[in-house]
Short mmCIF file of C-alpha atoms in Angstrom, two decimals:
data_model
loop_
_atom_site.label_atom_id
_atom_site.label_comp_id
_atom_site.label_asym_id
_atom_site.label_seq_id
_atom_site.Cartn_x
_atom_site.Cartn_y
_atom_site.Cartn_z
CA MET T 1138 133.13 49.40 171.47
CA PHE T 1139 131.70 47.28 168.64
CA LYS T 1140 131.81 43.87 170.30
CA ASP T 1141 128.04 43.50 169.90
CA LYS T 1142 128.06 44.20 166.17
CA GLU T 1143 127.42 41.44 163.61
CA LEU T 1144 128.25 43.03 160.25
CA ILE T 1145 131.15 45.18 159.02
CA VAL T 1146 130.67 46.92 155.66
CA PHE T 1147 133.79 48.17 153.87
CA ASP T 1148 134.29 50.72 151.17
CA MET T 1149 136.78 49.57 148.50
CA ASP T 1150 138.89 52.29 146.84
CA GLY T 1151 140.86 54.22 149.44
CA THR T 1152 139.93 51.68 152.12
CA LEU T 1153 140.96 48.18 150.98
CA ILE T 1154 142.95 49.08 147.87
CA ASP T 1155 144.86 52.05 146.48
CA SER T 1156 143.45 52.15 142.97
CA VAL T 1157 144.50 55.71 142.13
CA PRO T 1158 147.58 54.72 140.09
CA SER T 1159 145.43 52.59 137.77
CA LEU T 1160 142.62 55.15 137.68
CA ALA T 1161 145.06 57.96 136.84
CA TYR T 1162 146.56 55.78 134.10
CA ALA T 1163 143.11 55.29 132.55
CA ILE T 1164 142.00 58.91 133.01
CA ASN T 1165 145.13 60.19 131.30
CA PHE T 1166 144.68 57.69 128.46
CA MET T 1167 141.16 59.05 128.00
CA LEU T 1168 142.35 62.67 128.04
CA GLN T 1169 145.09 61.93 125.51
CA LYS T 1170 142.54 60.30 123.20
CA LEU T 1171 140.44 63.45 123.45
CA GLY T 1172 143.39 65.73 122.82
CA LYS T 1173 143.31 67.22 126.32
CA ALA T 1174 146.06 67.85 128.85
CA THR T 1175 146.84 65.07 131.31
CA PHE T 1176 147.22 65.32 135.09
CA SER T 1177 149.54 64.01 137.77
CA GLU T 1178 148.53 61.08 139.93
CA GLU T 1179 148.30 63.38 142.94
CA ILE T 1180 145.72 65.60 141.25
CA VAL T 1181 143.63 62.60 140.14
CA ARG T 1182 143.83 61.31 143.72
CA LYS T 1183 141.78 64.33 144.82
CA TRP T 1184 139.07 63.50 142.30
CA VAL T 1185 138.47 59.86 143.31
CA GLY T 1186 135.79 58.58 145.66
CA ASN T 1187 132.41 59.36 144.12
CA GLY T 1188 132.19 56.88 141.25
CA ALA T 1189 133.29 56.76 137.62
CA ASP T 1190 130.85 59.37 136.28
CA ILE T 1191 132.01 62.09 138.64
CA LEU T 1192 135.69 61.16 138.20
CA VAL T 1193 135.39 61.52 134.42
CA LYS T 1194 133.50 64.82 134.74
CA ARG T 1195 136.14 66.19 137.09
CA ALA T 1196 138.87 65.23 134.62
CA LEU T 1197 137.02 66.77 131.66
CA SER T 1198 136.46 70.03 133.54
CA SER T 1199 139.94 69.95 135.12
CA LYS T 1200 138.57 70.57 138.61
CA ILE T 1201 136.77 68.91 141.48
CA ASP T 1202 133.82 71.32 141.28
CA TYR T 1203 132.75 70.01 137.87
CA GLU T 1204 129.13 71.08 138.43
CA SER T 1205 130.02 74.66 137.58
CA GLU T 1206 131.02 73.47 134.11
CA SER T 1207 128.58 72.55 131.36
CA ILE T 1208 129.72 69.24 129.86
CA ASP T 1209 128.02 68.06 126.68
CA GLU T 1210 126.29 64.74 127.41
CA LEU T 1211 127.44 62.95 124.24
CA TYR T 1212 131.01 64.16 124.81
CA PHE T 1213 130.86 62.90 128.38
CA GLN T 1214 129.43 59.51 127.40
CA ASN T 1215 132.14 59.03 124.77
CA ALA T 1216 134.83 60.00 127.26
CA LYS T 1217 133.45 57.63 129.89
CA GLU T 1218 133.37 54.76 127.40
CA ILE T 1219 137.05 55.33 126.55
CA PHE T 1220 137.91 55.49 130.24
CA LEU T 1221 135.96 52.39 131.30
CA GLU T 1222 137.20 50.25 128.43
CA PHE T 1223 140.83 51.07 129.12
CA TYR T 1224 140.42 50.82 132.89
CA GLY T 1225 138.72 47.44 132.54
CA LYS T 1226 141.75 46.11 130.68
CA ASN T 1227 144.19 47.55 133.23
CA LEU T 1228 142.30 47.13 136.52
CA ASN T 1229 145.12 45.75 138.58
CA SER T 1230 148.16 46.89 136.61
CA LYS T 1231 149.09 49.59 139.10
CA THR T 1232 146.61 48.99 141.94
CA LYS T 1233 147.93 47.99 145.36
CA LEU T 1234 146.46 46.45 148.49
CA TYR T 1235 146.84 48.65 151.56
CA PRO T 1236 149.04 47.29 154.37
CA ASP T 1237 147.52 44.72 156.75
CA VAL T 1238 144.21 44.45 154.89
CA ALA T 1239 144.27 40.67 154.31
CA ASN T 1240 145.43 39.69 157.80
CA THR T 1241 142.99 42.13 159.45
CA LEU T 1242 140.04 40.77 157.45
CA ASN T 1243 141.16 37.25 158.30
CA GLU T 1244 141.19 38.08 161.99
CA LEU T 1245 137.74 39.69 161.83
CA LYS T 1246 136.40 36.60 160.08
CA LYS T 1247 137.91 34.42 162.82
CA ARG T 1248 136.09 36.55 165.37
CA GLY T 1249 132.81 35.67 163.67
CA TYR T 1250 131.81 38.89 161.93
CA LYS T 1251 129.91 38.96 158.66
CA MET T 1252 131.58 41.27 156.14
CA ALA T 1253 130.49 43.06 152.98
CA VAL T 1254 131.71 45.62 150.45
CA ALA T 1255 129.72 48.73 149.51
CA THR T 1256 131.53 50.74 146.85
CA ASN T 1257 130.68 53.35 144.22
CA LYS T 1258 133.09 51.61 141.82
CA PRO T 1259 131.19 50.15 138.83
CA ILE T 1260 130.00 46.70 139.89
CA GLU T 1261 131.48 44.99 136.82
CA PHE T 1262 134.98 45.61 138.21
CA VAL T 1263 134.44 44.73 141.86
CA GLY T 1264 134.42 40.92 141.76
CA ASP T 1265 137.51 40.69 139.55
CA MET T 1266 139.48 42.99 141.84
CA LEU T 1267 138.48 41.18 145.01
CA GLU T 1268 139.48 37.88 143.40
CA TYR T 1269 142.78 39.28 142.11
CA PHE T 1270 143.77 40.42 145.60
CA GLU T 1271 142.42 37.18 147.13
CA LEU T 1272 139.86 39.02 149.27
CA ASN T 1273 136.65 37.53 147.86
CA SER T 1274 136.47 34.74 150.44
CA PHE T 1275 136.14 37.27 153.27
CA PHE T 1276 132.92 38.86 152.04
CA ASP T 1277 129.37 37.52 152.23
CA VAL T 1278 128.14 40.06 149.68
CA TYR T 1279 129.47 42.95 147.63
CA LEU T 1280 127.61 45.74 145.86
CA GLY T 1281 128.91 48.52 143.62
CA GLY T 1282 127.86 51.28 141.28
CA GLY T 1283 124.89 49.96 139.31
CA SER T 1284 123.87 47.40 141.95
CA VAL T 1285 121.24 49.74 143.39
CA ALA T 1286 119.52 52.90 142.15
CA TYR T 1287 121.64 55.37 144.12
CA LYS T 1288 125.30 55.62 145.05
CA LYS T 1289 126.73 56.66 148.40
CA PRO T 1290 126.20 59.03 150.18
CA HIS T 1291 122.65 57.74 149.67
CA PRO T 1292 122.12 54.95 152.25
CA LEU T 1293 120.32 52.53 149.89
CA ILE T 1294 123.39 50.37 149.28
CA LEU T 1295 123.83 49.88 153.05
CA HIS T 1296 120.15 49.11 153.61
CA THR T 1297 120.29 46.60 150.75
CA ILE T 1298 123.29 44.78 152.21
CA CYS T 1299 121.64 44.60 155.62
CA ASP T 1300 118.48 43.22 154.03
CA LYS T 1301 120.41 40.61 152.07
CA LEU T 1302 122.17 39.39 155.20
CA ASN T 1303 119.16 39.87 157.49
CA ILE T 1304 121.19 41.99 159.90
CA ALA T 1305 119.91 45.24 161.38
CA GLU T 1306 121.70 48.52 160.66
CA SER T 1307 122.09 48.98 164.41
CA LYS T 1308 124.20 45.80 164.43
CA SER T 1309 126.40 47.02 161.57
CA VAL T 1310 129.40 49.31 161.07
CA MET T 1311 130.52 51.12 157.90
CA VAL T 1312 134.29 51.44 157.37
CA GLY T 1313 135.44 53.95 154.77
CA ASP T 1314 137.74 56.81 153.88
CA SER T 1315 135.44 59.47 152.41
CA LYS T 1316 132.60 61.85 153.08
CA SER T 1317 130.29 59.60 151.04
CA ASP T 1318 130.95 56.65 153.37
CA ILE T 1319 130.37 58.57 156.59
CA LEU T 1320 127.24 60.35 155.35
CA ALA T 1321 125.78 57.11 153.99
CA ALA T 1322 126.32 55.47 157.38
CA LYS T 1323 124.70 58.40 159.19
CA SER T 1324 121.68 58.30 156.88
CA ALA T 1325 121.38 54.55 157.47
CA ASN T 1326 121.61 55.00 161.25
CA MET T 1327 124.79 52.94 161.22
CA ASP T 1328 127.99 53.44 163.20
CA SER T 1329 131.06 54.33 161.15
CA ILE T 1330 134.84 54.17 161.18
CA ALA T 1331 136.66 56.82 159.13
CA LEU T 1332 140.11 55.93 157.76
CA THR T 1333 142.43 58.91 157.32
CA TYR T 1334 144.81 57.44 154.72
CA GLY T 1335 142.38 57.23 151.78
CA TYR T 1336 140.68 59.61 149.38
CA ASN T 1337 139.06 62.29 151.54
CA GLN T 1338 139.39 65.10 148.94
CA GLY T 1339 140.89 67.39 151.55
CA ILE T 1340 137.91 67.13 153.88
CA ASN T 1341 138.56 66.92 157.61
CA LEU T 1342 136.76 63.66 158.39
CA LYS T 1343 136.52 64.59 162.06
CA GLU T 1344 134.04 67.32 161.13
CA LEU T 1345 131.70 64.64 159.75
CA GLU T 1346 131.55 63.06 163.22
CA PRO T 1347 132.17 59.38 162.45
CA THR T 1348 131.93 57.09 165.45
CA ILE T 1349 135.66 56.30 165.31
CA ILE T 1350 138.67 57.61 163.35
CA CYS T 1351 141.59 55.28 162.53
CA SER T 1352 144.88 56.05 160.81
CA SER T 1353 145.59 52.48 159.68
CA PHE T 1354 143.48 49.52 158.61
CA SER T 1355 144.75 47.21 161.34
CA GLU T 1356 143.74 49.72 164.00
CA ILE T 1357 140.09 48.78 163.54
CA LEU T 1358 140.77 45.48 165.31
CA GLU T 1359 140.96 47.43 168.59
CA TYR T 1360 137.22 48.09 168.41
CA PHE T 1361 135.88 44.61 167.54
#
């Protein structure tokens, strides 16, 4: 189906790596420092996928719909600083690579595709994590939270990657696990592959109408 494509753009958390154990570790450290109750990894898993700011706000309000809560800005900024500092020191302590990621990326590279990462994770963490898991050599470019003015589901990060690599959106595919990934691809007029094993926050990804749905990372090879 995608034999004529030139570029494959991947989300990171919930797509390439399972970072929830490390994120939950850091979130609970933050909450303990603030004298608040901590949460199980499974609850934090439902909060991940929209960047650090929203993750922290969900933890502070104890629910995914944090927008109904009024969170003091100084309190939030202090909490985020605690979270990011601790997370930065423990990036890979509990994080795992999903099965078949490295060998699948290697095969796609052999087949001649350009590859990139577009994540809402703060950009200062992205390069270190890709290097730690020995994935950096697969990607021609990576962008994260702070690289461009807007995060996914805004399409700017995808347009920017295409511009950097001089490849049209119509020749590109977005691979991700969340609503933000699929909506960003749609807004960029880009085909998409939705992965069911990641952080979809209970959303039925089929309802978002991605081009393809896959239940494992290696399954994407069937379409390239």
